[in-house]
């Protein structure tokens, strides 16, 4: 008997059965919603807190929608109008909100490891879900990316995935690598300029490239990443036009990938920097499908943790 998840802070070392169970449950959620069941009532009486210390469009909105579809109450904590702006420390904020009887806290924070610190300090019975911490992990994004791929290319053992761009600062890239390697991907290629690549020892399951034309050859999935300037102290980068020529995904480059290569991006996209507009909006793009899958994956994660 598999134990249910209490917290979700990273996909690293999460067993394959657990990832597959969450993906299967996401499909159940998708099918229920497709049949017009907008309210599943699995989380009636539960209260979920969205605690985002960094901006978000997709993750925050889809967690809120997922929680509401499951029948939970949702509090969207507004940092700039909260007592955080008056200097209240993170754990005092945590305990204050817990005193109002939250069942789960969904946290995004610029400091890597913050969700695990909250797990250590949270009251028993309160679940913590990482919605992105620094450059470390974004587990629900890793799951929704795996789900999107699985819907089109279910056999991961045949899959060549290329992830191109600012890999060094990308929590999405790390969670994608953890998900795809656990699911048995044949090859995961990471590509970008040297200044934007992590240490090879950090992600031993991957092969490293600095030439996107070579990295994309024969790929079944191409994931492009934006330049995360908010996490760069001082990196000497070419201007955006030169960056696009070297690392942008355009139709010429996409033609080098395998037939039917899926084009993915976690968003937000910067058109003409890491991806050409006609590729982002083209027939191989799965970018908006990723967004839609985010709701089903987050429903699955919340139900796994909180359904009675
Ligand atoms: N992919 C992602 O995390 O997007 P948001 O920053 O809009 O949540």
Coordinates of C-alpha atoms and ligand atoms in Angstrom, one line a residue:
X1 CA 0.0 0.0 0.0
X2 CA 1.5 3.4 -1.1
X3 CA 1.5 6.1 1.5
X4 CA -0.2 9.4 0.4
X5 CA 1.9 12.5 0.1
X6 CA 1.8 14.9 3.1
X7 CA 3.9 17.7 1.5
X8 CA 5.2 18.3 -2.0
X9 CA 8.4 20.4 -2.1
X10 CA 10.4 18.7 -4.9
X11 CA 10.1 15.8 -7.4
X12 CA 13.7 14.7 -6.6
X13 CA 13.6 11.2 -5.2
X14 CA 9.8 11.0 -5.5
X15 CA 9.1 7.3 -6.5
X16 CA 7.9 6.6 -10.0
X17 CA 4.7 5.1 -8.7
X18 CA 3.8 8.3 -6.9
X19 CA 4.5 10.5 -10.0
X20 CA 2.4 8.1 -12.2
X21 CA -0.4 8.0 -9.6
X22 CA -0.5 11.8 -9.7
X23 CA -0.5 11.9 -13.5
X24 CA -3.3 9.2 -13.6
X25 CA -5.3 11.2 -11.1
X26 CA -4.8 14.3 -13.2
X27 CA -6.5 12.5 -16.1
X28 CA -9.4 11.5 -13.8
X29 CA -9.8 15.2 -12.9
X30 CA -9.6 16.3 -16.5
X31 CA -12.2 13.8 -17.6
X32 CA -14.5 14.8 -14.7
X33 CA -14.2 18.5 -15.7
X34 CA -14.7 17.6 -19.4
X35 CA -18.0 16.0 -18.5
X36 CA -19.3 19.2 -17.0
X37 CA -18.5 18.4 -13.4
X38 CA -17.2 21.7 -12.3
X39 CA -17.4 20.9 -8.5
X40 CA -16.1 17.7 -7.2
X41 CA -16.6 18.5 -3.5
X42 CA -13.7 16.3 -2.4
X43 CA -12.3 19.2 -0.3
X44 CA -15.5 20.6 1.2
X45 CA -14.7 22.4 4.4
X46 CA -10.9 22.6 3.7
X47 CA -9.1 25.9 3.6
X48 CA -6.1 26.5 1.3
X49 CA -3.8 29.5 1.4
X50 CA -2.0 30.8 -1.6
X51 CA 1.2 32.4 -0.2
X52 CA 3.1 33.9 -3.1
X53 CA 6.1 36.1 -2.4
X54 CA 7.0 36.3 -6.1
X55 CA 4.7 37.2 -9.0
X56 CA 2.7 34.5 -10.8
X57 CA -0.1 34.2 -13.3
X58 CA -0.4 30.5 -14.2
X59 CA 0.6 28.8 -11.0
X60 CA -1.4 31.0 -8.5
X61 CA -4.5 31.1 -10.7
X62 CA -4.5 27.4 -11.4
X63 CA -4.0 26.5 -7.8
X64 CA -7.0 28.7 -6.9
X65 CA -9.1 27.2 -9.6
X66 CA -8.1 23.7 -8.7
X67 CA -8.9 24.2 -5.0
X68 CA -12.3 25.8 -5.8
X69 CA -13.2 23.0 -8.3
X70 CA -12.6 20.6 -5.4
X71 CA -14.9 22.6 -3.1
X72 CA -12.2 24.1 -0.9
X73 CA -12.1 27.7 0.5
X74 CA -9.2 29.7 -0.8
X75 CA -7.3 32.6 0.7
X76 CA -5.1 34.6 -1.7
X77 CA -2.6 36.3 0.6
X78 CA -1.6 39.7 -0.8
X79 CA 2.0 40.2 0.3
X80 CA 2.1 43.9 -0.5
X81 CA -1.0 44.6 1.6
X82 CA 0.0 42.3 4.4
X83 CA 2.0 42.8 7.6
X84 CA 5.0 41.4 5.7
X85 CA 5.3 44.9 4.4
X86 CA 5.6 46.1 8.0
X87 CA 8.5 43.7 8.7
X88 CA 6.7 40.6 10.0
X89 CA 9.0 37.6 9.7
X90 CA 8.0 34.6 7.6
X91 CA 7.5 32.2 10.5
X92 CA 5.4 34.7 12.4
X93 CA 3.2 35.1 9.3
X94 CA 3.0 31.3 9.0
X95 CA 1.9 30.8 12.6
X96 CA -0.6 33.7 12.4
X97 CA -2.2 32.2 9.4
X98 CA -2.1 28.7 10.8
X99 CA -4.0 30.0 13.8
X100 CA -6.9 30.6 11.4
X101 CA -6.9 26.8 10.7
X102 CA -5.5 26.4 7.2
X103 CA -5.2 22.8 5.8
X104 CA -2.6 23.6 3.1
X105 CA -0.2 26.3 2.3
X106 CA 1.0 26.8 -1.3
X107 CA 4.1 28.8 -1.2
X108 CA 6.3 30.6 -3.8
X109 CA 9.5 32.3 -2.6
X110 CA 12.7 33.6 -4.1
X111 CA 14.8 31.8 -1.5
X112 CA 15.5 28.1 -2.4
X113 CA 14.5 25.8 0.4
X114 CA 11.8 28.0 1.9
X115 CA 9.0 25.4 1.5
X116 CA 11.1 22.8 3.4
X117 CA 11.7 25.3 6.2
X118 CA 7.9 25.8 6.3
X119 CA 7.4 22.0 6.5
X120 CA 9.7 22.0 9.6
X121 CA 7.8 24.8 11.3
X122 CA 4.3 24.1 10.1
X123 CA 1.7 22.7 12.6
X124 CA 1.0 19.0 12.2
X125 CA -1.8 18.4 9.8
X126 CA -0.9 21.4 7.6
X127 CA 0.4 20.4 4.2
X128 CA 3.0 22.5 2.3
X129 CA 3.1 22.6 -1.5
X130 CA 6.0 24.3 -3.3
X131 CA 4.9 26.6 -6.1
X132 CA 8.5 27.5 -7.0
X133 CA 11.4 28.3 -4.7
X134 CA 14.4 30.2 -6.1
X135 CA 16.1 28.1 -8.8
X136 CA 15.6 24.9 -7.0
X137 CA 12.2 23.3 -7.7
X138 CA 8.7 23.8 -9.2
X139 CA 7.2 20.3 -8.7
X140 CA 3.7 20.9 -10.1
X141 CA 5.2 22.4 -13.2
X142 CA 7.4 19.3 -13.6
X143 CA 4.2 17.2 -13.3
X144 CA 2.2 19.2 -15.7
X145 CA 5.0 19.1 -18.3
X146 CA 5.2 15.3 -17.9
X147 CA 1.5 15.0 -18.2
X148 CA 1.5 17.1 -21.4
X149 CA 4.2 15.0 -22.9
X150 CA 2.5 11.7 -21.8
X151 CA -0.7 12.7 -23.6
X152 CA 1.1 12.8 -26.9
X153 CA 4.1 10.5 -26.5
X154 CA 3.3 8.0 -23.7
X155 CA 6.5 5.9 -24.0
X156 CA 9.1 7.8 -22.2
X157 CA 11.8 5.2 -22.8
X158 CA 11.9 6.4 -26.5
X159 CA 11.9 10.1 -25.7
X160 CA 14.6 12.6 -26.5
X161 CA 13.9 15.9 -24.7
X162 CA 15.9 19.1 -25.2
X163 CA 15.6 22.0 -22.7
X164 CA 17.2 25.2 -24.0
X165 CA 17.8 28.6 -22.4
X166 CA 18.6 29.8 -19.0
X167 CA 18.9 26.4 -17.4
X168 CA 21.1 27.6 -14.5
X169 CA 18.4 29.8 -12.9
X170 CA 15.4 27.5 -13.8
X171 CA 13.5 25.7 -11.1
X172 CA 11.3 24.4 -13.9
X173 CA 14.3 22.7 -15.7
X174 CA 15.3 21.0 -12.5
X175 CA 11.8 19.6 -11.7
X176 CA 11.4 18.6 -15.4
X177 CA 14.7 16.7 -15.3
X178 CA 13.6 14.9 -12.1
X179 CA 10.2 14.0 -13.5
X180 CA 11.4 12.9 -16.9
X181 CA 14.4 10.9 -15.6
X182 CA 12.2 9.1 -13.0
X183 CA 9.7 8.3 -15.8
X184 CA 12.6 6.7 -17.8
X185 CA 13.3 9.3 -20.5
X186 CA 15.8 8.0 -23.0
X187 CA 17.8 11.2 -23.2
X188 CA 17.6 14.7 -21.6
X189 CA 19.7 17.3 -23.3
X190 CA 20.3 20.7 -21.7
X191 CA 21.5 23.6 -23.9
X192 CA 22.4 27.2 -23.4
X193 CA 25.4 29.6 -23.2
X194 CA 28.0 28.5 -20.6
X195 CA 27.1 31.3 -18.2
X196 CA 23.5 30.0 -18.0
X197 CA 24.3 26.3 -17.5
X198 CA 24.4 24.5 -14.1
X199 CA 27.3 22.3 -13.1
X200 CA 27.2 19.0 -15.0
X201 CA 27.5 17.2 -11.6
X202 CA 24.2 18.7 -10.4
X203 CA 22.2 17.0 -13.1
X204 CA 24.0 13.8 -14.0
X205 CA 21.1 12.3 -15.9
X206 CA 21.6 14.9 -18.6
X207 CA 23.9 15.6 -21.6
X208 CA 25.1 19.2 -22.0
X209 CA 25.2 21.3 -25.2
X210 CA 26.1 24.8 -26.1
X211 CA 25.0 24.5 -29.8
X212 CA 21.2 24.5 -30.1
X213 CA 21.3 23.3 -33.7
X214 CA 23.0 20.1 -32.5
X215 CA 21.0 19.7 -29.3
X216 CA 17.6 19.8 -31.1
X217 CA 18.6 17.2 -33.8
X218 CA 16.0 14.3 -33.5
X219 CA 14.4 15.7 -30.4
X220 CA 10.8 14.6 -29.6
X221 CA 10.2 17.5 -27.2
X222 CA 11.7 21.0 -27.2
X223 CA 11.3 23.0 -24.1
X224 CA 12.5 26.6 -24.2
X225 CA 13.1 28.8 -21.1
X226 CA 13.1 32.5 -20.7
X227 CA 16.1 34.5 -19.4
X228 CA 15.4 34.9 -15.7
X229 CA 17.0 38.3 -15.3
X230 CA 15.5 38.6 -11.8
X231 CA 17.9 35.8 -10.6
X232 CA 21.0 37.1 -12.4
X233 CA 23.4 39.2 -10.4
X234 CA 25.8 40.1 -13.2
X235 CA 26.0 37.9 -16.3
X236 CA 27.5 39.1 -19.5
X237 CA 24.9 38.1 -22.1
X238 CA 24.7 39.0 -25.8
X239 CA 21.8 41.4 -26.8
X240 CA 18.4 39.8 -27.3
X241 CA 18.8 39.6 -31.1
X242 CA 22.1 37.8 -30.9
X243 CA 20.7 35.5 -28.1
X244 CA 17.8 34.6 -30.4
X245 CA 20.1 33.8 -33.3
X246 CA 22.1 31.4 -31.1
X247 CA 19.4 30.0 -28.7
X248 CA 16.0 31.0 -30.1
X249 CA 13.6 28.3 -31.3
X250 CA 12.5 29.2 -34.8
X251 CA 11.0 27.2 -37.7
X252 CA 14.4 26.5 -39.2
X253 CA 15.7 24.9 -36.0
X254 CA 12.4 23.1 -35.3
X255 CA 12.8 21.4 -38.6
X256 CA 15.9 19.6 -37.3
X257 CA 13.9 18.0 -34.5
X258 CA 12.0 14.7 -34.9
X259 CA 8.8 14.8 -36.9
X260 CA 5.9 16.0 -34.6
X261 CA 8.3 17.4 -32.0
X262 CA 6.3 19.0 -29.2
X263 CA 7.1 22.6 -28.5
X264 CA 6.7 23.6 -24.8
X265 CA 7.5 26.5 -22.6
X266 CA 6.5 27.0 -18.9
X267 CA 5.7 30.7 -19.5
X268 CA 5.8 33.6 -19.4
X269 CA 7.2 33.6 -22.9
X270 CA 9.4 36.3 -24.4
X271 CA 8.6 36.3 -28.1
X272 CA 11.7 36.9 -30.3
X273 CA 14.1 36.1 -27.4
X274 CA 13.9 32.4 -26.7
X275 CA 11.1 31.5 -29.1
X276 CA 9.8 32.9 -32.4
X277 CA 6.1 34.0 -32.4
X278 CA 5.2 31.7 -35.2
X279 CA 6.6 28.7 -33.3
X280 CA 4.9 29.7 -30.0
X281 CA 1.6 30.0 -31.8
X282 CA 2.3 27.2 -34.4
X283 CA 0.7 23.7 -34.8
X284 CA 3.4 22.0 -32.7
X285 CA 3.0 24.3 -29.8
X286 CA 1.6 22.7 -26.6
X287 CA 2.1 25.9 -24.5
X288 CA -1.6 26.5 -23.8
X289 CA -2.2 22.8 -23.3
X290 CA 0.5 23.0 -20.5
X291 CA -1.5 25.8 -18.9
X292 CA -4.7 23.8 -19.0
X293 CA -3.1 20.7 -17.6
X294 CA -1.8 22.8 -14.7
X295 CA -5.3 22.9 -13.3
X296 CA -5.8 19.1 -13.5
X297 CA -2.4 18.4 -12.0
X298 CA -3.0 20.8 -9.1
X299 CA -6.4 19.3 -8.5
X300 CA -4.7 15.9 -8.3
X301 CA -2.1 17.1 -5.9
X302 CA -4.6 18.8 -3.6
X303 CA -6.9 15.8 -3.7
X304 CA -4.0 13.4 -2.9
X305 CA -3.0 15.4 0.1
X306 CA -6.3 16.6 1.5
X307 CA -9.2 14.5 0.5
X308 CA -10.7 12.7 3.5
Ligands
LIG1 N1 5.1 28.6 -15.2 C1 4.9 29.4 -14.1 O1 5.4 29.2 -13.0 O2 4.3 30.6 -14.5 P1 3.8 31.7 -13.4 O3 5.1 32.4 -13.0 O4 2.9 32.6 -14.2 O5 3.1 31.0 -12.3

